[in-house]
PDB file of C-alpha atoms in Angstrom:
ATOM      1  CA  MET A  10      66.935 103.567 108.028  1.00  0.00           C
ATOM      2  CA  THR A  11      65.522 107.098 108.011  1.00  0.00           C
ATOM      3  CA  ARG A  12      68.074 108.200 110.594  1.00  0.00           C
ATOM      4  CA  ILE A  13      70.911 106.651 108.597  1.00  0.00           C
ATOM      5  CA  LEU A  14      69.820 108.357 105.381  1.00  0.00           C
ATOM      6  CA  SER A  15      69.435 111.680 107.196  1.00  0.00           C
ATOM      7  CA  THR A  16      72.990 111.379 108.529  1.00  0.00           C
ATOM      8  CA  ALA A  17      74.242 110.441 105.063  1.00  0.00           C
ATOM      9  CA  ALA A  18      72.531 113.462 103.500  1.00  0.00           C
ATOM     10  CA  THR A  19      74.066 115.769 106.099  1.00  0.00           C
ATOM     11  CA  GLU A  20      77.542 114.329 105.564  1.00  0.00           C
ATOM     12  CA  PHE A  21      77.172 114.615 101.802  1.00  0.00           C
ATOM     13  CA  ARG A  22      76.307 118.324 102.109  1.00  0.00           C
ATOM     14  CA  ILE A  23      79.377 118.808 104.301  1.00  0.00           C
ATOM     15  CA  ALA A  24      81.502 117.053 101.673  1.00  0.00           C
ATOM     16  CA  LEU A  25      80.068 119.327  98.984  1.00  0.00           C
ATOM     17  CA  ARG A  26      80.920 122.374 101.068  1.00  0.00           C
ATOM     18  CA  ASN A  27      84.474 121.073 101.552  1.00  0.00           C
ATOM     19  CA  ARG A  28      84.736 120.358  97.796  1.00  0.00           C
ATOM     20  CA  TRP A  29      85.542 116.680  98.327  1.00  0.00           C
ATOM     21  CA  VAL A  30      83.209 115.708  95.499  1.00  0.00           C
ATOM     22  CA  ALA A  31      85.051 117.922  93.013  1.00  0.00           C
ATOM     23  CA  ILE A  32      88.473 116.848  94.279  1.00  0.00           C
ATOM     24  CA  ALA A  33      87.717 113.132  94.038  1.00  0.00           C
ATOM     25  CA  LEU A  34      86.137 113.469  90.608  1.00  0.00           C
ATOM     26  CA  ALA A  35      88.982 115.572  89.254  1.00  0.00           C
ATOM     27  CA  LEU A  36      91.722 113.264  90.524  1.00  0.00           C
ATOM     28  CA  MET A  37      90.126 110.064  89.259  1.00  0.00           C
ATOM     29  CA  ALA A  38      89.178 111.578  85.902  1.00  0.00           C
ATOM     30  CA  VAL A  39      92.586 113.140  85.211  1.00  0.00           C
ATOM     31  CA  PHE A  40      94.669 110.136  86.244  1.00  0.00           C
ATOM     32  CA  SER A  41      92.368 107.678  84.459  1.00  0.00           C
ATOM     33  CA  LEU A  42      92.599 109.669  81.233  1.00  0.00           C
ATOM     34  CA  VAL A  43      96.381 109.973  81.473  1.00  0.00           C
ATOM     35  CA  LEU A  44      96.782 106.231  82.015  1.00  0.00           C
ATOM     36  CA  SER A  45      94.346 105.442  79.217  1.00  0.00           C
ATOM     37  CA  LEU A  46      96.067 107.671  76.677  1.00  0.00           C
ATOM     38  CA  ALA A  47      99.477 106.278  77.639  1.00  0.00           C
ATOM     39  CA  GLY A  48      98.394 102.640  77.846  1.00  0.00           C
ATOM     40  CA  SER A  49      98.548 101.498  74.236  1.00  0.00           C
ATOM     41  CA  ALA A  50     102.254 100.712  73.956  1.00  0.00           C
ATOM     42  CA  PRO A  51     102.362  97.273  75.658  1.00  0.00           C
ATOM     43  CA  THR A  52      99.233  95.742  74.101  1.00  0.00           C
ATOM     44  CA  GLY A  53     100.904  94.292  71.028  1.00  0.00           C
ATOM     45  CA  GLY A  54     103.666  92.539  72.937  1.00  0.00           C
ATOM     46  CA  LEU A  55     101.296  91.118  75.532  1.00  0.00           C
ATOM     47  CA  GLY A  56      98.705  89.899  73.067  1.00  0.00           C
ATOM     48  CA  VAL A  57      95.788  91.371  75.031  1.00  0.00           C
ATOM     49  CA  ASP A  58      93.287  94.100  74.303  1.00  0.00           C
ATOM     50  CA  ARG A  59      93.997  97.683  75.269  1.00  0.00           C
ATOM     51  CA  LEU A  60      91.303  97.867  77.950  1.00  0.00           C
ATOM     52  CA  SER A  61      92.809  94.908  79.848  1.00  0.00           C
ATOM     53  CA  VAL A  62      96.178  96.668  79.929  1.00  0.00           C
ATOM     54  CA  ILE A  63      94.483  99.883  81.043  1.00  0.00           C
ATOM     55  CA  VAL A  64      92.805  97.912  83.845  1.00  0.00           C
ATOM     56  CA  ALA A  65      96.228  96.759  85.046  1.00  0.00           C
ATOM     57  CA  SER A  66      97.404 100.385  85.102  1.00  0.00           C
ATOM     58  CA  LEU A  67      94.217 101.580  86.817  1.00  0.00           C
ATOM     59  CA  THR A  68      94.686  98.881  89.446  1.00  0.00           C
ATOM     60  CA  SER A  69      98.054 100.338  90.404  1.00  0.00           C
ATOM     61  CA  LEU A  70      96.529 103.818  90.453  1.00  0.00           C
ATOM     62  CA  SER A  71      93.628 102.716  92.638  1.00  0.00           C
ATOM     63  CA  VAL A  72      95.911 101.032  95.174  1.00  0.00           C
ATOM     64  CA  TYR A  73      97.544 104.388  95.920  1.00  0.00           C
ATOM     65  CA  LEU A  74      94.824 106.945  95.238  1.00  0.00           C
ATOM     66  CA  ILE A  75      91.615 105.423  96.633  1.00  0.00           C
ATOM     67  CA  PRO A  76      92.973 104.642 100.142  1.00  0.00           C
ATOM     68  CA  LEU A  77      94.436 108.152 100.310  1.00  0.00           C
ATOM     69  CA  LEU A  78      91.147 109.806  99.287  1.00  0.00           C
ATOM     70  CA  ALA A  79      89.187 107.624 101.713  1.00  0.00           C
ATOM     71  CA  LEU A  80      91.458 108.452 104.647  1.00  0.00           C
ATOM     72  CA  LEU A  81      91.474 112.165 103.843  1.00  0.00           C
ATOM     73  CA  MET A  82      87.666 112.183 103.793  1.00  0.00           C
ATOM     74  CA  SER A  83      87.248 110.207 107.008  1.00  0.00           C
ATOM     75  CA  PHE A  84      90.040 111.202 109.376  1.00  0.00           C
ATOM     76  CA  ASP A  85      88.038 114.059 110.949  1.00  0.00           C
ATOM     77  CA  ALA A  86      84.637 112.369 110.867  1.00  0.00           C
ATOM     78  CA  ILE A  87      84.640 111.929 114.652  1.00  0.00           C
ATOM     79  CA  ALA A  88      87.606 114.028 115.788  1.00  0.00           C
ATOM     80  CA  GLY A  89      86.289 117.012 113.832  1.00  0.00           C
ATOM     81  CA  GLU A  90      82.882 116.720 115.501  1.00  0.00           C
ATOM     82  CA  SER A  91      84.608 116.565 118.876  1.00  0.00           C
ATOM     83  CA  GLU A  92      86.797 119.628 118.229  1.00  0.00           C
ATOM     84  CA  ARG A  93      83.859 121.675 116.914  1.00  0.00           C
ATOM     85  CA  GLY A  94      81.786 120.742 119.972  1.00  0.00           C
ATOM     86  CA  THR A  95      79.020 119.132 117.886  1.00  0.00           C
ATOM     87  CA  LEU A  96      79.713 115.565 119.025  1.00  0.00           C
ATOM     88  CA  PRO A  97      77.714 115.823 122.303  1.00  0.00           C
ATOM     89  CA  LEU A  98      74.725 117.168 120.352  1.00  0.00           C
ATOM     90  CA  LEU A  99      75.046 114.412 117.752  1.00  0.00           C
ATOM     91  CA  LEU A 100      75.149 111.697 120.398  1.00  0.00           C
ATOM     92  CA  ALA A 101      72.189 113.248 122.217  1.00  0.00           C
ATOM     93  CA  TYR A 102      69.914 112.422 119.280  1.00  0.00           C
ATOM     94  CA  PRO A 103      67.958 109.143 119.382  1.00  0.00           C
ATOM     95  CA  ILE A 104      70.325 107.457 116.950  1.00  0.00           C
ATOM     96  CA  ALA A 105      72.730 104.616 117.609  1.00  0.00           C
ATOM     97  CA  ARG A 106      76.431 105.211 117.112  1.00  0.00           C
ATOM     98  CA  GLU A 107      76.545 102.427 114.541  1.00  0.00           C
ATOM     99  CA  GLU A 108      73.861 104.273 112.567  1.00  0.00           C
ATOM    100  CA  VAL A 109      75.964 107.433 112.651  1.00  0.00           C
ATOM    101  CA  LEU A 110      78.933 105.544 111.244  1.00  0.00           C
ATOM    102  CA  ILE A 111      76.884 103.854 108.534  1.00  0.00           C
ATOM    103  CA  GLY A 112      75.380 107.210 107.526  1.00  0.00           C
ATOM    104  CA  LYS A 113      78.827 108.769 107.235  1.00  0.00           C
ATOM    105  CA  LEU A 114      80.035 105.711 105.326  1.00  0.00           C
ATOM    106  CA  LEU A 115      77.180 105.910 102.810  1.00  0.00           C
ATOM    107  CA  ALA A 116      77.900 109.574 102.083  1.00  0.00           C
ATOM    108  CA  HIS A 117      81.654 109.211 101.709  1.00  0.00           C
ATOM    109  CA  LEU A 118      81.374 105.931  99.826  1.00  0.00           C
ATOM    110  CA  GLY A 119      78.886 107.524  97.445  1.00  0.00           C
ATOM    111  CA  ILE A 120      81.427 110.215  96.602  1.00  0.00           C
ATOM    112  CA  LEU A 121      84.150 107.647  95.985  1.00  0.00           C
ATOM    113  CA  ALA A 122      81.805 105.492  93.913  1.00  0.00           C
ATOM    114  CA  VAL A 123      80.869 108.381  91.635  1.00  0.00           C
ATOM    115  CA  ALA A 124      84.541 109.326  91.207  1.00  0.00           C
ATOM    116  CA  VAL A 125      85.532 105.736  90.424  1.00  0.00           C
ATOM    117  CA  LEU A 126      82.721 105.217  87.913  1.00  0.00           C
ATOM    118  CA  VAL A 127      83.426 108.512  86.136  1.00  0.00           C
ATOM    119  CA  GLY A 128      87.153 107.806  85.903  1.00  0.00           C
ATOM    120  CA  HIS A 129      86.683 104.231  84.707  1.00  0.00           C
ATOM    121  CA  SER A 130      84.017 105.269  82.194  1.00  0.00           C
ATOM    122  CA  LEU A 131      86.426 107.764  80.657  1.00  0.00           C
ATOM    123  CA  ALA A 132      89.110 105.078  80.482  1.00  0.00           C
ATOM    124  CA  ALA A 133      86.694 102.676  78.793  1.00  0.00           C
ATOM    125  CA  ALA A 134      85.650 105.334  76.287  1.00  0.00           C
ATOM    126  CA  VAL A 135      89.269 105.924  75.271  1.00  0.00           C
ATOM    127  CA  ALA A 136      89.891 102.173  74.959  1.00  0.00           C
ATOM    128  CA  PHE A 137      86.791 101.579  72.818  1.00  0.00           C
ATOM    129  CA  TRP A 138      87.700 104.532  70.623  1.00  0.00           C
ATOM    130  CA  THR A 139      91.200 103.229  69.876  1.00  0.00           C
ATOM    131  CA  ASP A 140      90.806  99.431  69.983  1.00  0.00           C
ATOM    132  CA  GLU A 141      87.939  97.475  68.451  1.00  0.00           C
ATOM    133  CA  ASN A 142      88.782  94.483  70.660  1.00  0.00           C
ATOM    134  CA  ALA A 143      88.553  96.472  73.888  1.00  0.00           C
ATOM    135  CA  VAL A 144      85.199  94.912  74.783  1.00  0.00           C
ATOM    136  CA  ALA A 145      87.133  91.809  75.904  1.00  0.00           C
ATOM    137  CA  GLY A 146      88.465  93.790  78.859  1.00  0.00           C
ATOM    138  CA  LEU A 147      85.082  95.091  79.991  1.00  0.00           C
ATOM    139  CA  PRO A 148      84.483  92.364  82.638  1.00  0.00           C
ATOM    140  CA  ALA A 149      87.858  93.186  84.188  1.00  0.00           C
ATOM    141  CA  LEU A 150      86.972  96.894  84.292  1.00  0.00           C
ATOM    142  CA  ILE A 151      83.621  96.179  85.965  1.00  0.00           C
ATOM    143  CA  ARG A 152      85.395  93.963  88.481  1.00  0.00           C
ATOM    144  CA  LEU A 153      87.919  96.721  89.144  1.00  0.00           C
ATOM    145  CA  SER A 154      85.134  99.263  89.709  1.00  0.00           C
ATOM    146  CA  TRP A 155      83.224  97.382  92.406  1.00  0.00           C
ATOM    147  CA  SER A 156      86.376  96.143  94.115  1.00  0.00           C
ATOM    148  CA  SER A 157      87.715  99.729  94.143  1.00  0.00           C
ATOM    149  CA  ILE A 158      84.578 100.811  95.982  1.00  0.00           C
ATOM    150  CA  LEU A 159      85.114  98.014  98.521  1.00  0.00           C
ATOM    151  CA  LEU A 160      88.737  99.120  98.948  1.00  0.00           C
ATOM    152  CA  GLY A 161      87.476 102.634  99.630  1.00  0.00           C
ATOM    153  CA  ALA A 162      85.018 101.272 102.209  1.00  0.00           C
ATOM    154  CA  THR A 163      87.883  99.505 103.976  1.00  0.00           C
ATOM    155  CA  PHE A 164      89.956 102.645 104.356  1.00  0.00           C
ATOM    156  CA  LEU A 165      86.932 104.761 105.225  1.00  0.00           C
ATOM    157  CA  GLY A 166      86.285 102.403 108.126  1.00  0.00           C
ATOM    158  CA  ALA A 167      89.943 102.597 109.117  1.00  0.00           C
ATOM    159  CA  GLY A 168      89.740 106.399 108.994  1.00  0.00           C
ATOM    160  CA  TYR A 169      86.695 106.422 111.275  1.00  0.00           C
ATOM    161  CA  ALA A 170      88.535 104.199 113.737  1.00  0.00           C
ATOM    162  CA  LEU A 171      91.557 106.519 113.786  1.00  0.00           C
ATOM    163  CA  SER A 172      89.266 109.533 114.111  1.00  0.00           C
ATOM    164  CA  SER A 173      87.609 107.937 117.134  1.00  0.00           C
ATOM    165  CA  LEU A 174      90.939 107.173 118.775  1.00  0.00           C
ATOM    166  CA  SER A 175      92.170 110.760 118.391  1.00  0.00           C
ATOM    167  CA  ARG A 176      90.238 113.685 119.844  1.00  0.00           C
ATOM    168  CA  ARG A 177      91.917 116.187 117.510  1.00  0.00           C
ATOM    169  CA  PRO A 178      91.788 116.220 113.684  1.00  0.00           C
ATOM    170  CA  SER A 179      95.500 116.973 113.492  1.00  0.00           C
ATOM    171  CA  GLY A 180      96.336 113.808 115.397  1.00  0.00           C
ATOM    172  CA  ALA A 181      93.903 111.768 113.328  1.00  0.00           C
ATOM    173  CA  ALA A 182      95.404 113.191 110.113  1.00  0.00           C
ATOM    174  CA  GLY A 183      98.899 112.168 111.200  1.00  0.00           C
ATOM    175  CA  MET A 184      97.764 108.642 112.007  1.00  0.00           C
ATOM    176  CA  ALA A 185      95.854 108.423 108.709  1.00  0.00           C
ATOM    177  CA  ILE A 186      98.911 109.386 106.654  1.00  0.00           C
ATOM    178  CA  GLY A 187     100.993 106.951 108.692  1.00  0.00           C
ATOM    179  CA  LEU A 188      98.503 104.170 107.999  1.00  0.00           C
ATOM    180  CA  TRP A 189      98.523 104.961 104.273  1.00  0.00           C
ATOM    181  CA  LEU A 190     102.310 104.967 104.131  1.00  0.00           C
ATOM    182  CA  GLY A 191     102.509 101.774 106.164  1.00  0.00           C
ATOM    183  CA  LEU A 192      99.970  99.669 104.273  1.00  0.00           C
ATOM    184  CA  VAL A 193     100.323 101.048 100.748  1.00  0.00           C
ATOM    185  CA  VAL A 194     104.026 101.892 100.488  1.00  0.00           C
ATOM    186  CA  LEU A 195     106.216 100.468 103.257  1.00  0.00           C
ATOM    187  CA  TYR A 196     104.431  97.133 103.637  1.00  0.00           C
ATOM    188  CA  ASP A 197     105.384  95.960 100.150  1.00  0.00           C
ATOM    189  CA  LEU A 198     108.946  97.196 100.546  1.00  0.00           C
ATOM    190  CA  ALA A 199     109.263  95.216 103.777  1.00  0.00           C
ATOM    191  CA  LEU A 200     107.906  92.086 102.079  1.00  0.00           C
ATOM    192  CA  LEU A 201     110.324  92.432  99.173  1.00  0.00           C
ATOM    193  CA  SER A 202     113.222  92.878 101.584  1.00  0.00           C
ATOM    194  CA  ALA A 203     112.133  89.783 103.491  1.00  0.00           C
ATOM    195  CA  ILE A 204     111.944  87.762 100.260  1.00  0.00           C
ATOM    196  CA  VAL A 205     115.474  88.792  99.295  1.00  0.00           C
ATOM    197  CA  ALA A 206     116.788  87.880 102.745  1.00  0.00           C
ATOM    198  CA  ASP A 207     114.846  84.594 102.794  1.00  0.00           C
ATOM    199  CA  ASN A 208     116.312  83.430  99.469  1.00  0.00           C
ATOM    200  CA  GLY A 209     113.494  81.051  98.566  1.00  0.00           C
ATOM    201  CA  GLY A 210     112.964  79.694 102.069  1.00  0.00           C
ATOM    202  CA  TRP A 211     109.927  79.285 104.331  1.00  0.00           C
ATOM    203  CA  PHE A 212     108.870  82.924 104.249  1.00  0.00           C
ATOM    204  CA  THR A 213     108.773  83.063 100.453  1.00  0.00           C
ATOM    205  CA  THR A 214     106.816  79.852  99.984  1.00  0.00           C
ATOM    206  CA  LYS A 215     104.517  79.882 103.030  1.00  0.00           C
ATOM    207  CA  ALA A 216     104.284  83.244 104.810  1.00  0.00           C
ATOM    208  CA  PHE A 217     104.499  85.584 101.819  1.00  0.00           C
ATOM    209  CA  PRO A 218     101.112  84.700 100.240  1.00  0.00           C
ATOM    210  CA  VAL A 219      99.392  85.019 103.626  1.00  0.00           C
ATOM    211  CA  ALA A 220     101.074  88.367 104.268  1.00  0.00           C
ATOM    212  CA  LEU A 221      99.754  89.674 100.953  1.00  0.00           C
ATOM    213  CA  LEU A 222      96.197  88.612 101.749  1.00  0.00           C
ATOM    214  CA  LEU A 223      96.364  90.264 105.172  1.00  0.00           C
ATOM    215  CA  ASN A 224      96.912  93.664 103.549  1.00  0.00           C
ATOM    216  CA  PRO A 225      93.694  95.019 101.953  1.00  0.00           C
ATOM    217  CA  ALA A 226      95.643  96.986  99.336  1.00  0.00           C
ATOM    218  CA  ASP A 227      97.665  93.955  98.234  1.00  0.00           C
ATOM    219  CA  ALA A 228      94.602  91.678  98.247  1.00  0.00           C
ATOM    220  CA  PHE A 229      92.804  94.189  96.010  1.00  0.00           C
ATOM    221  CA  ARG A 230      95.729  94.347  93.611  1.00  0.00           C
ATOM    222  CA  LEU A 231      96.132  90.557  93.462  1.00  0.00           C
ATOM    223  CA  PHE A 232      92.433  90.002  92.858  1.00  0.00           C
ATOM    224  CA  ASN A 233      92.243  92.424  89.952  1.00  0.00           C
ATOM    225  CA  LEU A 234      95.528  91.456  88.318  1.00  0.00           C
ATOM    226  CA  SER A 235      94.795  87.732  88.439  1.00  0.00           C
ATOM    227  CA  ALA A 236      91.275  88.279  87.075  1.00  0.00           C
ATOM    228  CA  SER A 237      92.153  90.800  84.364  1.00  0.00           C
ATOM    229  CA  GLY A 238      94.313  88.557  82.190  1.00  0.00           C
ATOM    230  CA  ALA A 239      97.016  91.235  82.015  1.00  0.00           C
ATOM    231  CA  THR A 240      99.311  90.174  84.831  1.00  0.00           C
ATOM    232  CA  ALA A 241     102.248  90.456  82.467  1.00  0.00           C
ATOM    233  CA  ALA A 242     101.735  94.213  82.532  1.00  0.00           C
ATOM    234  CA  ALA A 243     102.376  94.290  86.274  1.00  0.00           C
ATOM    235  CA  ALA A 244     105.694  94.210  88.028  1.00  0.00           C
ATOM    236  CA  GLY A 245     107.000  93.494  91.517  1.00  0.00           C
ATOM    237  CA  ILE A 246     104.584  91.974  94.018  1.00  0.00           C
ATOM    238  CA  GLY A 247     101.851  92.044  91.389  1.00  0.00           C
ATOM    239  CA  GLY A 248     103.597  89.055  89.822  1.00  0.00           C
ATOM    240  CA  ALA A 249     102.374  86.927  92.747  1.00  0.00           C
ATOM    241  CA  ALA A 250      98.831  87.131  91.370  1.00  0.00           C
ATOM    242  CA  ASP A 251      99.309  83.902  89.403  1.00  0.00           C
ATOM    243  CA  ALA A 252     100.451  81.981  92.501  1.00  0.00           C
ATOM    244  CA  ILE A 253      97.536  82.805  94.832  1.00  0.00           C
ATOM    245  CA  PRO A 254      94.052  81.337  94.149  1.00  0.00           C
ATOM    246  CA  LEU A 255      91.526  83.912  93.018  1.00  0.00           C
ATOM    247  CA  TRP A 256      89.008  82.958  95.701  1.00  0.00           C
ATOM    248  CA  GLN A 257      91.471  83.787  98.468  1.00  0.00           C
ATOM    249  CA  SER A 258      92.098  87.335  97.274  1.00  0.00           C
ATOM    250  CA  LEU A 259      88.354  87.754  96.636  1.00  0.00           C
ATOM    251  CA  ALA A 260      87.563  86.655 100.194  1.00  0.00           C
ATOM    252  CA  SER A 261      90.040  89.205 101.550  1.00  0.00           C
ATOM    253  CA  VAL A 262      88.549  91.979  99.382  1.00  0.00           C
ATOM    254  CA  LEU A 263      85.034  91.159 100.650  1.00  0.00           C
ATOM    255  CA  LEU A 264      85.888  90.702 104.329  1.00  0.00           C
ATOM    256  CA  TRP A 265      88.125  93.729 104.896  1.00  0.00           C
ATOM    257  CA  PRO A 266      85.338  96.378 104.638  1.00  0.00           C
ATOM    258  CA  LEU A 267      83.300  94.512 107.273  1.00  0.00           C
ATOM    259  CA  ALA A 268      86.327  94.176 109.539  1.00  0.00           C
ATOM    260  CA  ALA A 269      87.200  97.866 109.189  1.00  0.00           C
ATOM    261  CA  LEU A 270      83.642  98.977 109.942  1.00  0.00           C
ATOM    262  CA  ALA A 271      83.512  96.689 112.979  1.00  0.00           C
ATOM    263  CA  LEU A 272      86.798  98.177 114.208  1.00  0.00           C
ATOM    264  CA  ALA A 273      85.445 101.699 113.687  1.00  0.00           C
ATOM    265  CA  ALA A 274      82.255 100.851 115.606  1.00  0.00           C
ATOM    266  CA  ALA A 275      84.261  99.411 118.510  1.00  0.00           C
ATOM    267  CA  ALA A 276      86.462 102.519 118.663  1.00  0.00           C
ATOM    268  CA  PHE A 277      83.471 104.898 118.392  1.00  0.00           C
ATOM    269  CA  ARG A 278      81.674 103.171 121.270  1.00  0.00           C
ATOM    270  CA  LYS A 279      84.559 104.171 123.548  1.00  0.00           C
ATOM    271  CA  VAL A 280      84.355 107.858 122.629  1.00  0.00           C
ATOM    272  CA  THR A 281      82.941 110.039 125.387  1.00  0.00           C
ATOM    273  CA  PRO A 282      81.478 113.436 124.375  1.00  0.00           C
TER     274      PRO A 282
END
């Protein structure tokens, strides 16, 4: 545990030097405030409190922003060490490779957690200030916060895996952006195209729910929308939240970080200094 915490402290200092803490905090705070200040219009028509509607908006924000931040923080975690020539020295220490990964994960996840909690706290403050019934949406906001951290852990693990597979940060960065585009943007477009072509057939009724759960970003969105009570504020694939049992999306949200870390560990074990 001491070795893991030492690695985490080192990685956190590196993140401070690279201003990742300030960047993550600024992005989450600014976007959360913008969504909160603009989120009052639909509450009357939906019959829900303002905070629940804000949670639906923050869910859409988190799906795009948190994976991107996680990948940008992690893509050079291994490839950067290799290019700088510090990887052989790191692996020469009496510390297991899994401990190195967990230490890096703790540091980067700590940064994301602080950014998420600051952004969501600001959103809650705006909601409580403008709506006396906003306390009804507090459980949904808490649920969004911890599931956002798990989503970040998933993409941090994916970033470590890509960084281990590429010996250069530039290559790892390209693969990280490709992964973000594929899972967060293009995946949903492909599913929607398949639904249109299927016209209510086997894919729509059987394969589509499974395909959503196999994508960590979609599973995160479904879990939070179905639990928030503001699914009417969501559009597109988010409308499937009512059709998929909550426990299934929750299981996907919980299992994906473990799977991503296991994949990163397997890739890192194959790296030769």
